[in-house]
Tab-separated table of C-alpha atoms and ligand atoms in Angstrom:
chain	number	residue	atom	x	y	z
B	29	MET	CA	-0.001	0.135	0.345
B	30	ASN	CA	1.450	3.359	-0.956
B	31	GLN	CA	2.374	5.578	2.000
B	32	PRO	CA	-0.092	8.833	1.965
B	33	ARG	CA	2.079	11.953	1.240
B	34	PRO	CA	3.535	13.524	4.567
B	35	LEU	CA	1.796	16.737	5.935
B	36	VAL	CA	3.848	19.220	8.212
B	37	ALA	CA	1.622	21.516	9.682
B	38	GLY	CA	2.902	24.525	11.691
B	39	ASN	CA	0.364	25.695	14.255
B	40	TRP	CA	1.165	28.816	15.365
B	41	LYS	CA	-1.330	29.551	17.825
B	42	MET	CA	-1.546	33.163	19.831
B	43	ASN	CA	2.075	33.779	18.015
B	44	GLY	CA	2.461	36.250	15.140
B	45	LEU	CA	2.246	39.605	13.869
B	46	ARG	CA	2.362	40.978	10.605
B	47	ALA	CA	6.186	40.795	10.621
B	48	SER	CA	6.187	37.453	10.898
B	49	VAL	CA	4.636	36.972	7.164
B	50	SER	CA	8.816	37.113	6.387
B	51	GLU	CA	9.423	33.907	8.328
B	52	ALA	CA	6.693	32.126	6.019
B	53	GLU	CA	8.388	34.100	2.930
B	54	ALA	CA	11.626	32.390	3.959
B	55	LEU	CA	10.486	29.308	4.150
B	56	ALA	CA	8.639	29.375	0.621
B	57	ARG	CA	11.955	30.449	-0.329
B	58	ARG	CA	13.676	27.178	1.114
B	59	LEU	CA	10.930	24.933	-0.435
B	60	GLU	CA	11.219	26.932	-4.057
B	61	GLY	CA	14.880	25.790	-3.614
B	62	ASN	CA	14.745	22.210	-2.618
B	63	LYS	CA	12.342	20.339	-4.951
B	64	THR	CA	13.364	16.930	-3.847
B	65	VAL	CA	11.729	17.459	-0.464
B	66	GLU	CA	7.983	15.702	-0.926
B	67	THR	CA	6.360	17.155	2.103
B	68	GLN	CA	3.109	19.053	1.917
B	69	VAL	CA	3.809	21.895	4.108
B	70	MET	CA	0.783	24.251	5.999
B	71	ILE	CA	0.965	26.974	8.296
B	72	CYS	CA	-1.805	27.399	10.435
B	73	PRO	CA	-1.125	31.445	11.883
B	74	PRO	CA	-3.961	33.153	14.155
B	75	ALA	CA	-6.442	34.283	12.135
B	76	THR	CA	-5.699	37.989	11.815
B	77	LEU	CA	-2.903	36.685	9.459
B	78	VAL	CA	-4.740	34.449	7.191
B	79	ALA	CA	-5.332	36.853	4.366
B	80	LEU	CA	-2.320	38.029	4.796
B	81	LEU	CA	0.003	34.598	4.738
B	82	ALA	CA	-2.452	33.499	2.016
B	83	ALA	CA	-1.792	36.830	-0.177
B	84	ALA	CA	2.082	36.763	0.245
B	85	LEU	CA	2.461	33.132	-0.745
B	86	ASP	CA	-0.185	32.945	-3.173
B	87	GLY	CA	1.123	30.638	-6.161
B	88	ASN	CA	3.540	28.917	-3.689
B	89	SER	CA	3.056	25.406	-2.523
B	90	ILE	CA	2.458	26.061	1.097
B	91	LEU	CA	-1.151	25.875	2.244
B	92	ILE	CA	-2.750	28.316	4.968
B	93	GLY	CA	-5.025	26.538	7.705
B	94	GLY	CA	-6.837	28.141	10.366
B	95	GLN	CA	-6.295	27.037	13.837
B	96	ASP	CA	-10.301	26.889	14.902
B	97	CYS	CA	-13.904	27.697	13.671
B	98	HIS	CA	-17.665	27.902	14.529
B	99	ILE	CA	-19.814	25.541	13.557
B	100	ASN	CA	-22.544	28.009	11.732
B	101	PRO	CA	-21.761	29.681	8.635
B	102	SER	CA	-22.536	33.269	9.969
B	103	GLY	CA	-24.512	34.903	12.902
B	104	ALA	CA	-24.276	36.481	16.139
B	105	HIS	CA	-21.271	34.797	17.871
B	106	THR	CA	-19.073	37.546	18.935
B	107	GLY	CA	-15.643	36.420	18.588
B	108	ASP	CA	-15.776	33.437	16.846
B	109	ILE	CA	-14.608	32.542	13.116
B	110	ALA	CA	-16.689	30.692	10.559
B	111	ALA	CA	-15.329	28.030	8.431
B	112	GLU	CA	-16.373	29.595	5.663
B	113	MET	CA	-14.618	32.860	6.495
B	114	LEU	CA	-11.226	31.055	6.777
B	115	ALA	CA	-11.795	29.788	3.130
B	116	ASP	CA	-12.861	33.044	2.048
B	117	ALA	CA	-9.534	34.224	3.419
B	118	GLY	CA	-7.617	31.865	1.474
B	119	ALA	CA	-7.309	28.740	4.016
B	120	SER	CA	-7.430	25.454	2.758
B	121	ALA	CA	-7.715	23.550	6.329
B	122	VAL	CA	-8.236	24.078	9.741
B	123	ILE	CA	-7.521	22.388	12.993
B	124	VAL	CA	-10.177	21.142	15.167
B	125	GLY	CA	-10.312	20.306	18.821
B	126	HIS	CA	-6.549	21.061	19.686
B	127	SER	CA	-6.083	20.129	23.111
B	128	GLU	CA	-5.535	23.595	24.253
B	129	ARG	CA	-9.430	24.141	22.694
B	130	ARG	CA	-10.662	21.390	24.520
B	131	ALA	CA	-9.000	22.194	27.773
B	132	ASP	CA	-9.598	26.218	27.772
B	133	HIS	CA	-12.623	26.349	25.906
B	134	GLY	CA	-14.379	23.063	27.241
B	135	GLU	CA	-15.008	21.567	23.976
B	136	THR	CA	-16.002	18.014	23.966
B	137	SER	CA	-15.876	15.751	20.970
B	138	LYS	CA	-19.162	16.179	19.981
B	139	ALA	CA	-18.327	19.955	19.573
B	140	VAL	CA	-15.220	18.903	17.795
B	141	ARG	CA	-17.326	16.734	15.073
B	142	ALA	CA	-19.544	19.664	14.464
B	143	LYS	CA	-16.769	21.678	14.142
B	144	ALA	CA	-15.224	19.356	11.246
B	145	GLU	CA	-18.353	18.980	9.598
B	146	ALA	CA	-18.607	23.011	9.505
B	147	ALA	CA	-14.971	22.765	7.977
B	148	TYR	CA	-16.428	20.141	5.275
B	149	ARG	CA	-19.257	22.301	4.738
B	150	ALA	CA	-16.762	25.407	3.714
B	151	GLY	CA	-14.839	23.050	1.582
B	152	LEU	CA	-11.769	22.807	4.110
B	153	THR	CA	-9.680	20.014	5.188
B	154	ALA	CA	-10.218	19.325	8.852
B	155	ILE	CA	-7.192	18.571	11.140
B	156	ILE	CA	-9.057	16.814	13.898
B	157	CYS	CA	-6.834	16.537	17.428
B	158	ILE	CA	-6.852	13.966	19.628
B	159	GLY	CA	-4.689	12.670	22.643
B	160	GLU	CA	-4.587	11.294	26.228
B	161	THR	CA	-3.445	13.473	29.404
B	162	GLU	CA	-0.571	12.526	31.574
B	163	ALA	CA	-2.873	11.126	33.909
B	164	GLN	CA	-4.581	8.832	31.309
B	165	ARG	CA	-1.375	7.837	30.168
B	166	LYS	CA	-0.294	6.642	33.553
B	167	GLN	CA	-3.673	5.057	34.199
B	168	GLY	CA	-2.881	2.777	31.143
B	169	GLU	CA	-6.158	4.565	28.962
B	170	THR	CA	-4.474	5.943	26.149
B	171	LEU	CA	-5.406	3.467	23.764
B	172	ASN	CA	-9.304	3.783	25.107
B	173	VAL	CA	-9.052	7.537	25.021
B	174	MET	CA	-7.707	7.231	21.229
B	175	SER	CA	-11.129	5.059	20.282
B	176	GLU	CA	-13.429	7.553	22.414
B	177	GLN	CA	-11.979	10.674	21.168
B	178	LEU	CA	-11.815	9.552	17.405
B	179	SER	CA	-15.474	7.717	17.215
B	180	GLY	CA	-16.603	11.155	19.629
B	181	SER	CA	-14.697	13.521	17.017
B	182	LEU	CA	-14.878	12.068	13.571
B	183	PRO	CA	-18.219	12.758	11.011
B	184	GLY	CA	-19.494	10.147	9.429
B	185	ALA	CA	-18.606	12.144	6.304
B	186	ALA	CA	-14.799	11.759	7.030
B	187	VAL	CA	-12.806	10.569	3.917
B	188	SER	CA	-8.705	10.824	3.442
B	189	GLY	CA	-9.475	13.793	1.149
B	190	ASN	CA	-11.241	16.045	3.977
B	191	THR	CA	-9.638	14.483	7.393
B	192	VAL	CA	-6.076	14.466	8.350
B	193	ILE	CA	-5.934	12.948	12.264
B	194	ALA	CA	-3.463	14.684	14.627
B	195	TYR	CA	-2.116	12.376	17.487
B	196	GLU	CA	-0.926	14.864	20.120
B	197	PRO	CA	-0.366	13.968	23.860
B	198	VAL	CA	-1.344	16.594	25.853
B	199	TRP	CA	1.576	16.185	27.964
B	200	ALA	CA	4.204	16.506	25.361
B	201	ILE	CA	2.590	19.475	23.957
B	202	GLY	CA	5.300	22.405	24.423
B	203	THR	CA	6.928	20.745	27.418
B	204	GLY	CA	10.013	19.114	25.202
B	205	LEU	CA	8.628	15.731	26.479
B	206	THR	CA	7.784	13.125	23.820
B	207	PRO	CA	6.661	9.560	23.925
B	208	THR	CA	9.139	6.790	23.009
B	209	LEU	CA	9.013	5.548	19.518
B	210	ASP	CA	7.233	2.330	20.567
B	211	ASP	CA	4.502	4.295	22.098
B	212	VAL	CA	4.268	6.351	19.139
B	213	GLY	CA	4.099	3.719	17.118
B	214	GLU	CA	1.409	1.819	19.323
B	215	VAL	CA	-0.723	4.641	19.389
B	216	HIS	CA	-0.312	5.510	15.380
B	217	GLN	CA	-1.265	1.798	15.059
B	218	HIS	CA	-4.092	1.402	16.974
B	219	ILE	CA	-5.425	4.896	15.084
B	220	ARG	CA	-4.825	3.336	12.012
B	221	THR	CA	-7.014	0.080	12.957
B	222	GLU	CA	-10.005	2.081	14.191
B	223	LEU	CA	-9.858	4.313	10.757
B	224	THR	CA	-9.635	1.103	8.498
B	225	GLY	CA	-12.091	-0.511	10.424
B	226	ARG	CA	-14.339	2.582	9.706
B	227	LEU	CA	-13.612	3.690	6.642
B	228	GLY	CA	-12.439	0.469	4.994
B	229	ALA	CA	-8.882	-0.731	3.939
B	230	ASP	CA	-8.353	1.872	1.190
B	231	GLU	CA	-9.722	4.835	2.975
B	232	GLY	CA	-8.460	3.873	6.093
B	233	ALA	CA	-4.978	3.305	5.134
B	234	ALA	CA	-4.893	7.131	3.007
B	235	MET	CA	-6.201	9.067	5.717
B	236	ARG	CA	-3.175	11.001	7.614
B	237	ILE	CA	-2.161	10.624	10.896
B	238	LEU	CA	0.259	13.498	12.483
B	239	TYR	CA	2.373	13.100	15.477
B	240	GLY	CA	2.120	16.153	17.200
B	241	GLY	CA	3.678	17.425	20.742
B	242	SER	CA	7.521	18.571	21.181
B	243	VAL	CA	8.832	17.833	17.500
B	244	LYS	CA	11.758	19.341	16.723
B	245	PRO	CA	14.729	19.354	14.056
B	246	GLY	CA	16.440	16.997	16.645
B	247	ASN	CA	13.784	14.538	17.033
B	248	ALA	CA	11.909	14.569	13.449
B	249	ALA	CA	13.908	12.358	11.685
B	250	GLU	CA	12.710	9.474	14.100
B	251	LEU	CA	9.750	10.039	15.098
B	252	MET	CA	8.628	10.817	11.231
B	253	ALA	CA	10.227	7.110	10.603
B	254	VAL	CA	7.469	5.531	13.285
B	255	GLU	CA	5.411	3.422	11.078
B	256	ASN	CA	2.011	4.978	10.231
B	257	VAL	CA	3.363	8.372	11.520
B	258	ASN	CA	2.268	10.352	7.729
B	259	GLY	CA	3.852	14.000	9.260
B	260	ALA	CA	3.797	15.959	12.037
B	261	LEU	CA	1.538	19.176	13.574
B	262	VAL	CA	4.257	21.520	14.970
B	263	GLY	CA	4.011	24.019	17.669
B	264	GLY	CA	6.775	25.857	18.899
B	265	ALA	CA	9.147	24.851	16.311
B	266	SER	CA	7.302	26.200	13.312
B	267	LEU	CA	7.357	29.808	14.069
B	268	LYS	CA	11.038	30.328	12.737
B	269	ALA	CA	11.487	29.319	9.508
B	270	ASP	CA	14.925	27.439	10.315
B	271	ASP	CA	13.473	25.252	12.884
B	272	PHE	CA	10.565	24.639	10.838
B	273	TRP	CA	12.684	23.758	7.914
B	274	GLY	CA	14.539	21.236	9.769
B	275	ILE	CA	11.731	19.022	10.155
B	276	ILE	CA	9.811	19.746	6.587
B	277	SER	CA	13.454	19.021	5.057
B	278	VAL	CA	13.184	15.091	6.634
B	279	TYR	CA	11.107	13.977	4.279
B	280	SER	CA	13.696	14.880	1.365
B	281	GLY	CA	15.123	12.490	-1.240
B	282	ARG	CA	14.169	9.092	1.088
P	311	LIG	P1	4.685	21.980	20.285
P	311	LIG	O1	3.349	21.970	19.935
P	311	LIG	O2	4.893	21.302	18.807
P	311	LIG	O3	5.114	23.440	20.376
P	311	LIG	O4	4.701	20.834	21.376
P	311	LIG	C1	2.168	21.224	18.877
P	311	LIG	C2	0.701	21.383	19.099
P	311	LIG	O5	0.185	22.004	20.145
P	311	LIG	O6	0.235	21.735	17.696
């Protein structure tokens, strides 16, 4: 079975001002000059920069994503952003269910599924995040939690063309800690089995499963080499073009 094309997506979180566009432009130049890199690259900037980055990178292969969306296409929802607005601003994807949204904004898997459906409605790819807390891992609950979050968050209409799964252990995000390679492999295999059970062998194998949580240039190669890891969702190390490039270029000339 062919491996899906790897995706490395940078999640800038609540970081980035207009000056940060130059980092994205520097990255675009690197990609332009390194045609052997097979990675699909995406940047998910704060909403204020989506249109700006889309314009700056127009004609380049870097995709733009949002970090969250509301379930409705418009309406009286102060401070929220519709998937349609992200699409209109030039995004082709949106992250939904990031653990920071689940924890800080009380987003349930049911809410995450509705957001993913909103993404489809707007023609966006949904990057659906799942991941266990430290306590859940210590209690040996990781695989159960993955099954629960997947079945709760994944819409019935999910296919490999409109959905990417990101496995992000909550305790590994922004901490410099990562699971062992065996643990990453175990969880990704479990997610793969769930996906093939749900979507059938071909679609289940084609859906990309990203690893996220303290991915850095120094550990990207070994993490990305784990079976069923089809790329990365990168926070801190995506903010500087040099660091992000160190992760993206792992997929060069393999
Ligand atoms: P990190 O964040 O790479 O800074 O750990 C990952 C994420 O939250 O997507």
